[in-house]
Amino acid sequence: MTWDPRLTLMRANLSRDLGRARAWCGHKHFGLTGYTLVAAAKFFEDMGIAMEVSVAEIEHPFDEASVIRTAVEALSSLGYFADTVGAKWTSPGIVVFAAELTSHEKLAAVQYFRDLGVSE
């Protein structure tokens, strides 16, 4: 298998979008700290990209379901799919971790989701 620079760029973009979703989760669930968002990004025919989000590296136990719902809603507003039941995969997918964003990038992400009216 040869290295494809497009895959590196795609992984960076997916990680950045997941980082934006993480910033929104941090805003909506302010008291919950010490966790990382990770996703399996999968590519589907005629649909696009889906991200199956989970929470990793939890420092303090908490109910992660609300954080995952918040992340999925944010990613959905960015054009990713969450409901892929019955869809045909076109690739095995890749694992991505949320990018570490600067404070300015986090604020911009929160403002972006607020402007869109993303709830949860």
Short mmCIF file of C-alpha atoms in Angstrom, two decimals:
data_model
loop_
_atom_site.label_atom_id
_atom_site.label_comp_id
_atom_site.label_asym_id
_atom_site.label_seq_id
_atom_site.Cartn_x
_atom_site.Cartn_y
_atom_site.Cartn_z
CA MET A 1 0.00 0.00 0.00
CA THR A 2 1.40 3.40 -0.94
CA TRP A 3 1.14 6.52 1.16
CA ASP A 4 -1.49 8.98 -0.05
CA PRO A 5 -1.08 12.62 1.11
CA ARG A 6 -4.83 13.13 0.68
CA LEU A 7 -5.45 10.69 3.53
CA THR A 8 -3.21 12.73 5.83
CA LEU A 9 -5.10 15.90 4.93
CA MET A 10 -8.45 14.16 5.34
CA ARG A 11 -7.47 12.82 8.76
CA ALA A 12 -6.39 16.33 9.81
CA ASN A 13 -9.71 17.80 8.66
CA LEU A 14 -11.72 15.10 10.42
CA SER A 15 -9.68 15.63 13.58
CA ARG A 16 -10.22 19.40 13.39
CA ASP A 17 -14.00 18.97 13.00
CA LEU A 18 -14.05 16.55 15.91
CA GLY A 19 -12.06 19.14 17.89
CA ARG A 20 -14.72 21.72 17.07
CA ALA A 21 -17.38 19.31 18.32
CA ARG A 22 -15.28 18.80 21.48
CA ALA A 23 -15.23 22.56 22.03
CA TRP A 24 -19.03 22.60 21.79
CA CYS A 25 -19.26 19.70 24.25
CA GLY A 26 -16.98 21.60 26.62
CA HIS A 27 -19.30 24.60 26.39
CA LYS A 28 -22.52 22.63 26.84
CA HIS A 29 -21.13 20.35 29.58
CA PHE A 30 -18.87 22.84 31.30
CA GLY A 31 -18.26 20.85 34.48
CA LEU A 32 -17.10 17.71 32.69
CA THR A 33 -13.38 17.69 32.08
CA GLY A 34 -10.68 15.12 31.57
CA TYR A 35 -11.90 13.21 28.53
CA THR A 36 -11.08 12.89 24.86
CA LEU A 37 -13.42 12.51 21.92
CA VAL A 38 -12.50 9.81 19.46
CA ALA A 39 -14.40 8.73 16.36
CA ALA A 40 -14.39 6.05 13.73
CA ALA A 41 -14.83 7.93 10.47
CA LYS A 42 -16.45 5.72 7.85
CA PHE A 43 -17.17 6.49 4.23
CA PHE A 44 -20.50 5.44 2.76
CA GLU A 45 -21.72 5.27 -0.83
CA ASP A 46 -24.16 8.04 -1.76
CA MET A 47 -24.11 9.45 1.79
CA GLY A 48 -20.69 10.79 2.61
CA ILE A 49 -18.80 10.47 5.88
CA ALA A 50 -20.15 9.21 9.17
CA MET A 51 -18.41 9.64 12.50
CA GLU A 52 -19.20 7.15 15.23
CA VAL A 53 -18.21 9.12 18.32
CA SER A 54 -17.12 7.79 21.68
CA VAL A 55 -15.49 9.17 24.80
CA ALA A 56 -12.01 7.99 25.79
CA GLU A 57 -9.41 8.68 28.45
CA ILE A 58 -11.96 9.54 31.11
CA GLU A 59 -10.25 10.87 34.24
CA HIS A 60 -13.42 11.04 36.35
CA PRO A 61 -16.44 8.75 35.80
CA PHE A 62 -19.54 10.41 34.31
CA ASP A 63 -22.47 9.51 32.07
CA GLU A 64 -20.93 9.97 28.64
CA ALA A 65 -24.22 9.57 26.72
CA SER A 66 -25.06 13.29 26.89
CA VAL A 67 -21.58 14.27 25.67
CA ILE A 68 -21.85 11.85 22.76
CA ARG A 69 -25.29 13.21 21.82
CA THR A 70 -23.92 16.75 21.88
CA ALA A 71 -20.94 15.76 19.71
CA VAL A 72 -23.14 13.92 17.21
CA GLU A 73 -25.45 16.90 16.88
CA ALA A 74 -22.49 19.23 16.32
CA LEU A 75 -20.97 16.88 13.75
CA SER A 76 -24.34 16.51 12.02
CA SER A 77 -24.49 20.29 11.64
CA LEU A 78 -21.08 20.07 9.94
CA GLY A 79 -22.46 17.57 7.41
CA TYR A 80 -21.45 14.25 8.94
CA PHE A 81 -23.93 11.40 9.22
CA ALA A 82 -24.84 9.54 12.38
CA ASP A 83 -27.56 7.18 11.13
CA THR A 84 -25.91 4.69 8.78
CA VAL A 85 -28.13 1.66 9.33
CA GLY A 86 -28.34 -0.29 6.08
CA ALA A 87 -25.78 1.89 4.31
CA LYS A 88 -23.00 0.32 2.25
CA TRP A 89 -19.44 1.05 3.39
CA THR A 90 -16.97 2.12 0.73
CA SER A 91 -13.91 1.93 2.98
CA PRO A 92 -12.91 0.36 6.29
CA GLY A 93 -12.73 3.78 7.92
CA ILE A 94 -10.13 5.47 10.08
CA VAL A 95 -9.87 6.37 13.74
CA VAL A 96 -9.45 10.04 14.60
CA PHE A 97 -8.97 11.91 17.85
CA ALA A 98 -10.26 15.41 18.49
CA ALA A 99 -7.62 17.98 17.58
CA GLU A 100 -6.31 20.26 20.29
CA LEU A 101 -7.65 23.71 19.43
CA THR A 102 -6.39 27.09 20.52
CA SER A 103 -8.63 29.18 22.77
CA HIS A 104 -9.55 31.35 19.79
CA GLU A 105 -10.49 28.29 17.73
CA LYS A 106 -12.64 26.96 20.59
CA LEU A 107 -14.45 30.29 20.93
CA ALA A 108 -15.02 30.42 17.17
CA ALA A 109 -16.41 26.87 17.22
CA VAL A 110 -18.80 27.66 20.08
CA GLN A 111 -19.99 30.80 18.28
CA TYR A 112 -20.45 28.84 15.05
CA PHE A 113 -22.67 26.21 16.70
CA ARG A 114 -24.59 28.90 18.59
CA ASP A 115 -25.22 30.77 15.35
CA LEU A 116 -26.53 27.56 13.80
CA GLY A 117 -28.86 27.06 16.73
CA VAL A 118 -27.38 23.69 17.68
CA SER A 119 -28.95 22.62 20.95
CA GLU A 120 -28.40 19.77 23.44
#
